[in-house]
Amino acid sequence: MTATLPTRVIPCLDVANGRVVKGVKFQDLTDAGDPVELAARYGAEGADELTFLDVTASHEGRGTMLELVTRTAEHVFIPLTVGGGVRSVDDVHALLAAGADKVGVNSAAIGRPELVDEIARVFGAQVLVLSLDVRRSDRQPSGFAVTTHGGRREAGLDAIEWAREVVDRGAGELLVNSMDADGTKHGFDLELVSRIREVSSAPVIASGGAGDLSHFAPAVEAGADAVLAASVFHHGIFTIGEVKQALADAGHLVREVTPRA
């Protein structure tokens, strides 16, 4: 079934200490380059959006690096989502002022779900991307558990019920990252995407596990409105244009790639 809106292809910049990093299941992080340079490159290559995640902000108990967000925003001309360490409406205001178009929230919303309502009320649902780091778990009714702090802590929440709740509270989009698949390059967790799709009226971004061009179309067919990847782009395994072509070949609508000089 072809989506009525183009499927978005979104590179993700996981940032720690001012550098893009990548690991497997958020462990053993290695340097993948300069975030500003990579952001500019992906914008020129036809990315539909960019996601910038400060992956150690919550773990270290600090806010997102605003100066780096500003420099990144100055070099890209597509929507920029920034997450990591967002705890308040004031944090959202600061990120938007620094150049973000959307903000990602994860750990703080789990600690205080009313934060979702507050951000949606002040800025509108379109600004809020609720990030879910999910692991398979027999301790939750659905078989999927929410984790926090870059996957370091289990939150004691059923991922499917949490997705339903945050959409009801006003989240405009769900970024669903499979911690089991993250960095493995074995493909997206299609069951997880499908289960989230069943309970969410908001767009769903599939994340975690991309390693081959054949992995993207099944994620869309499982219910994703957008597909997100990191290391396969950072390491030049394939380009954004090649992902879009693979999606188009599978019958999915994508925005044409018109690289800027």
Short mmCIF file of C-alpha atoms in Angstrom, two decimals:
data_model
loop_
_atom_site.label_atom_id
_atom_site.label_comp_id
_atom_site.label_asym_id
_atom_site.label_seq_id
_atom_site.Cartn_x
_atom_site.Cartn_y
_atom_site.Cartn_z
CA MET A 1 0.00 0.00 0.00
CA THR A 2 1.50 3.33 -1.06
CA ALA A 3 1.47 6.18 1.45
CA THR A 4 -0.51 9.30 0.56
CA LEU A 5 2.37 11.50 1.73
CA PRO A 6 5.98 11.00 0.67
CA THR A 7 7.99 8.72 2.91
CA ARG A 8 10.67 10.79 4.59
CA VAL A 9 14.30 9.66 4.74
CA ILE A 10 16.02 11.06 7.84
CA PRO A 11 19.71 10.81 8.71
CA CYS A 12 20.35 10.84 12.46
CA LEU A 13 23.32 12.58 14.05
CA ASP A 14 24.00 11.03 17.46
CA VAL A 15 26.28 13.54 19.16
CA ALA A 16 28.54 13.23 22.22
CA ASN A 17 31.20 15.74 23.22
CA GLY A 18 30.58 17.75 20.06
CA ARG A 19 31.20 14.85 17.65
CA VAL A 20 28.90 12.46 15.80
CA VAL A 21 29.23 8.99 17.31
CA LYS A 22 27.85 5.58 16.50
CA GLY A 23 27.84 2.27 18.32
CA VAL A 24 25.83 -0.92 18.64
CA LYS A 25 22.83 -0.72 20.96
CA PHE A 26 24.20 2.63 22.25
CA GLN A 27 27.42 0.97 23.48
CA ASP A 28 31.06 1.18 22.36
CA LEU A 29 30.59 4.56 20.68
CA THR A 30 33.06 5.49 17.95
CA ASP A 31 33.71 8.80 16.21
CA ALA A 32 31.79 9.27 12.94
CA GLY A 33 32.64 12.87 12.10
CA ASP A 34 31.79 16.53 12.58
CA PRO A 35 28.05 17.17 13.03
CA VAL A 36 28.00 20.43 11.10
CA GLU A 37 29.85 18.95 8.12
CA LEU A 38 27.64 15.85 8.05
CA ALA A 39 24.45 17.90 8.40
CA ALA A 40 25.42 20.11 5.48
CA ARG A 41 26.29 17.07 3.37
CA TYR A 42 23.00 15.31 4.06
CA GLY A 43 21.03 18.46 3.35
CA ALA A 44 22.77 18.75 -0.01
CA GLU A 45 22.20 15.05 -0.78
CA GLY A 46 18.42 15.31 -0.48
CA ALA A 47 17.59 14.34 3.11
CA ASP A 48 13.99 15.27 3.96
CA GLU A 49 14.83 16.11 7.55
CA LEU A 50 17.70 15.77 10.03
CA THR A 51 17.57 14.46 13.58
CA PHE A 52 20.23 15.62 16.03
CA LEU A 53 20.37 13.66 19.30
CA ASP A 54 22.66 14.64 22.16
CA VAL A 55 22.95 11.05 23.35
CA THR A 56 24.67 11.74 26.68
CA ALA A 57 22.71 14.82 27.84
CA SER A 58 20.13 12.96 29.96
CA HIS A 59 22.70 10.51 31.29
CA GLU A 60 24.97 13.41 32.32
CA GLY A 61 22.09 15.49 33.66
CA ARG A 62 22.65 18.51 31.42
CA GLY A 63 20.93 20.32 28.56
CA THR A 64 21.58 20.04 24.83
CA MET A 65 24.58 21.94 23.45
CA LEU A 66 22.85 25.00 22.03
CA GLU A 67 25.87 26.45 20.25
CA LEU A 68 26.30 23.26 18.24
CA VAL A 69 22.60 23.28 17.38
CA THR A 70 22.91 26.85 16.12
CA ARG A 71 25.93 26.03 13.94
CA THR A 72 24.16 22.97 12.54
CA ALA A 73 20.97 24.92 11.79
CA GLU A 74 22.96 27.56 9.92
CA HIS A 75 24.12 24.93 7.43
CA VAL A 76 20.89 23.05 6.73
CA PHE A 77 17.71 24.17 5.02
CA ILE A 78 15.44 21.26 5.89
CA PRO A 79 13.57 20.55 9.15
CA LEU A 80 15.89 19.88 12.09
CA THR A 81 14.74 17.87 15.10
CA VAL A 82 16.90 18.16 18.22
CA GLY A 83 16.66 15.93 21.27
CA GLY A 84 18.59 15.11 24.40
CA GLY A 85 18.23 16.69 27.83
CA VAL A 86 14.91 18.45 27.12
CA ARG A 87 13.13 18.79 30.46
CA SER A 88 10.93 21.87 30.26
CA VAL A 89 9.03 24.33 28.10
CA ASP A 90 11.99 26.70 28.57
CA ASP A 91 14.34 24.09 27.10
CA VAL A 92 12.09 23.81 24.06
CA HIS A 93 12.01 27.57 23.65
CA ALA A 94 15.83 27.70 23.80
CA LEU A 95 16.20 24.98 21.16
CA LEU A 96 13.72 26.61 18.80
CA ALA A 97 15.53 29.92 19.26
CA ALA A 98 18.82 28.18 18.46
CA GLY A 99 17.43 26.95 15.14
CA ALA A 100 15.61 23.68 15.78
CA ASP A 101 12.27 23.13 14.02
CA LYS A 102 11.16 20.29 16.31
CA VAL A 103 12.29 18.92 19.65
CA GLY A 104 12.66 15.33 20.75
CA VAL A 105 11.69 14.32 24.28
CA ASN A 106 12.21 10.97 25.96
CA SER A 107 13.43 10.56 29.54
CA ALA A 108 11.87 13.73 30.95
CA ALA A 109 8.42 12.81 29.62
CA ILE A 110 8.64 9.43 31.29
CA GLY A 111 9.53 11.10 34.57
CA ARG A 112 6.74 13.66 34.21
CA PRO A 113 4.20 12.84 31.46
CA GLU A 114 2.53 16.25 31.87
CA LEU A 115 5.54 17.70 30.05
CA VAL A 116 4.07 16.35 26.81
CA ASP A 117 0.82 18.24 27.41
CA GLU A 118 2.69 21.42 28.29
CA ILE A 119 4.91 21.43 25.20
CA ALA A 120 2.00 20.63 22.89
CA ARG A 121 -0.12 23.35 24.45
CA VAL A 122 2.54 26.06 24.22
CA PHE A 123 4.16 25.21 20.88
CA GLY A 124 1.72 22.91 19.08
CA ALA A 125 1.89 19.18 18.48
CA GLN A 126 3.91 19.68 15.28
CA VAL A 127 6.93 20.74 17.36
CA LEU A 128 7.01 17.66 19.61
CA VAL A 129 8.66 14.38 18.61
CA LEU A 130 8.32 11.81 21.37
CA SER A 131 11.28 9.43 21.25
CA LEU A 132 10.84 5.85 22.43
CA ASP A 133 13.88 3.61 23.00
CA VAL A 134 12.30 0.17 23.08
CA ARG A 135 13.54 -3.29 24.01
CA ARG A 136 11.75 -6.59 23.77
CA SER A 137 10.82 -7.72 27.26
CA ASP A 138 8.67 -10.44 28.80
CA ARG A 139 8.06 -8.10 31.75
CA GLN A 140 5.56 -6.02 29.77
CA PRO A 141 2.18 -7.20 28.44
CA SER A 142 2.96 -6.26 24.82
CA GLY A 143 6.43 -7.80 24.93
CA PHE A 144 8.02 -4.36 24.41
CA ALA A 145 9.47 -2.21 27.21
CA VAL A 146 10.47 1.46 27.24
CA THR A 147 14.04 2.34 28.24
CA THR A 148 15.56 5.70 29.16
CA HIS A 149 18.94 7.44 29.32
CA GLY A 150 20.20 6.08 25.99
CA GLY A 151 18.92 2.62 26.77
CA ARG A 152 20.76 2.48 30.09
CA ARG A 153 17.65 2.15 32.27
CA GLU A 154 14.36 0.31 31.96
CA ALA A 155 11.41 2.57 32.70
CA GLY A 156 8.85 0.01 33.82
CA LEU A 157 6.49 1.04 31.03
CA ASP A 158 4.84 -0.96 28.28
CA ALA A 159 6.01 0.63 25.04
CA ILE A 160 2.73 0.20 23.17
CA GLU A 161 0.64 1.70 25.97
CA TRP A 162 3.14 4.52 26.42
CA ALA A 163 2.92 5.32 22.70
CA ARG A 164 -0.85 5.46 22.95
CA GLU A 165 -0.70 7.76 26.00
CA VAL A 166 1.78 10.28 24.61
CA VAL A 167 -0.17 10.66 21.37
CA ASP A 168 -3.32 11.26 23.43
CA ARG A 169 -1.38 13.89 25.40
CA GLY A 170 -0.36 15.74 22.23
CA ALA A 171 2.84 14.28 20.79
CA GLY A 172 2.97 15.16 17.11
CA GLU A 173 5.26 12.33 16.03
CA LEU A 174 6.79 9.15 17.44
CA LEU A 175 10.45 8.27 16.89
CA VAL A 176 10.55 4.54 17.58
CA ASN A 177 14.03 3.16 18.06
CA SER A 178 14.55 -0.56 18.55
CA MET A 179 17.37 -0.92 21.05
CA ASP A 180 17.65 -4.59 20.11
CA ALA A 181 18.26 -3.73 16.46
CA ASP A 182 20.19 -0.47 16.92
CA GLY A 183 23.50 -0.57 15.07
CA THR A 184 23.17 -4.24 14.14
CA LYS A 185 22.38 -3.60 10.44
CA HIS A 186 20.02 -6.60 10.49
CA GLY A 187 16.89 -4.62 9.61
CA PHE A 188 14.17 -2.69 11.43
CA ASP A 189 12.00 -4.39 14.05
CA LEU A 190 8.91 -4.68 11.86
CA GLU A 191 6.69 -6.09 14.58
CA LEU A 192 7.49 -3.12 16.80
CA VAL A 193 6.72 -0.64 14.02
CA SER A 194 3.45 -2.38 13.26
CA ARG A 195 2.34 -2.50 16.90
CA ILE A 196 3.09 1.21 17.37
CA ARG A 197 1.26 2.05 14.15
CA GLU A 198 -1.86 0.31 15.44
CA VAL A 199 -2.16 2.67 18.43
CA SER A 200 -0.79 5.93 16.97
CA SER A 201 -2.69 8.51 14.96
CA ALA A 202 0.57 10.50 14.79
CA PRO A 203 3.31 9.83 12.22
CA VAL A 204 5.76 7.06 13.11
CA ILE A 205 9.50 7.19 12.40
CA ALA A 206 11.19 3.78 12.28
CA SER A 207 14.72 3.69 13.70
CA GLY A 208 17.30 1.07 14.52
CA GLY A 209 18.73 -1.72 12.39
CA ALA A 210 19.07 -0.37 8.85
CA GLY A 211 21.93 -2.08 7.06
CA ASP A 212 20.77 -2.82 3.53
CA LEU A 213 18.68 -1.01 0.94
CA SER A 214 16.15 -3.84 1.15
CA HIS A 215 15.40 -2.99 4.79
CA PHE A 216 13.61 0.31 4.21
CA ALA A 217 10.52 -0.60 2.20
CA PRO A 218 9.36 -3.27 4.70
CA ALA A 219 9.47 -0.67 7.48
CA VAL A 220 7.13 1.55 5.47
CA GLU A 221 4.89 -1.40 4.73
CA ALA A 222 4.79 -2.14 8.47
CA GLY A 223 3.45 1.35 9.09
CA ALA A 224 6.34 3.83 9.20
CA ASP A 225 5.82 7.30 7.76
CA ALA A 226 9.57 7.95 7.83
CA VAL A 227 12.75 5.88 8.05
CA LEU A 228 15.77 6.99 10.05
CA ALA A 229 19.33 5.71 9.84
CA ALA A 230 22.76 6.77 11.00
CA SER A 231 25.87 4.65 10.48
CA VAL A 232 24.95 3.48 6.97
CA PHE A 233 24.97 7.12 5.88
CA HIS A 234 27.94 8.21 8.01
CA HIS A 235 30.11 5.39 6.67
CA GLY A 236 29.00 5.79 3.05
CA ILE A 237 27.43 2.33 2.77
CA PHE A 238 24.72 3.95 0.67
CA THR A 239 23.32 7.40 0.01
CA ILE A 240 20.03 9.07 0.77
CA GLY A 241 19.28 9.02 -2.95
CA GLU A 242 19.79 5.26 -3.09
CA VAL A 243 17.39 4.75 -0.18
CA LYS A 244 14.78 6.90 -1.91
CA GLN A 245 15.24 4.97 -5.14
CA ALA A 246 14.79 1.67 -3.30
CA LEU A 247 11.58 2.98 -1.74
CA ALA A 248 10.33 4.26 -5.10
CA ASP A 249 11.13 0.92 -6.74
CA ALA A 250 8.98 -0.75 -4.06
CA GLY A 251 6.07 1.52 -4.93
CA HIS A 252 6.38 4.12 -2.18
CA LEU A 253 6.08 7.83 -2.79
CA VAL A 254 9.25 9.84 -2.02
CA ARG A 255 10.34 13.41 -2.60
CA GLU A 256 12.62 13.73 -5.58
CA VAL A 257 16.28 14.19 -4.76
CA THR A 258 17.51 17.50 -6.14
CA PRO A 259 21.00 17.92 -4.69
CA ARG A 260 22.18 21.45 -4.10
CA ALA A 261 25.56 22.52 -5.44
#
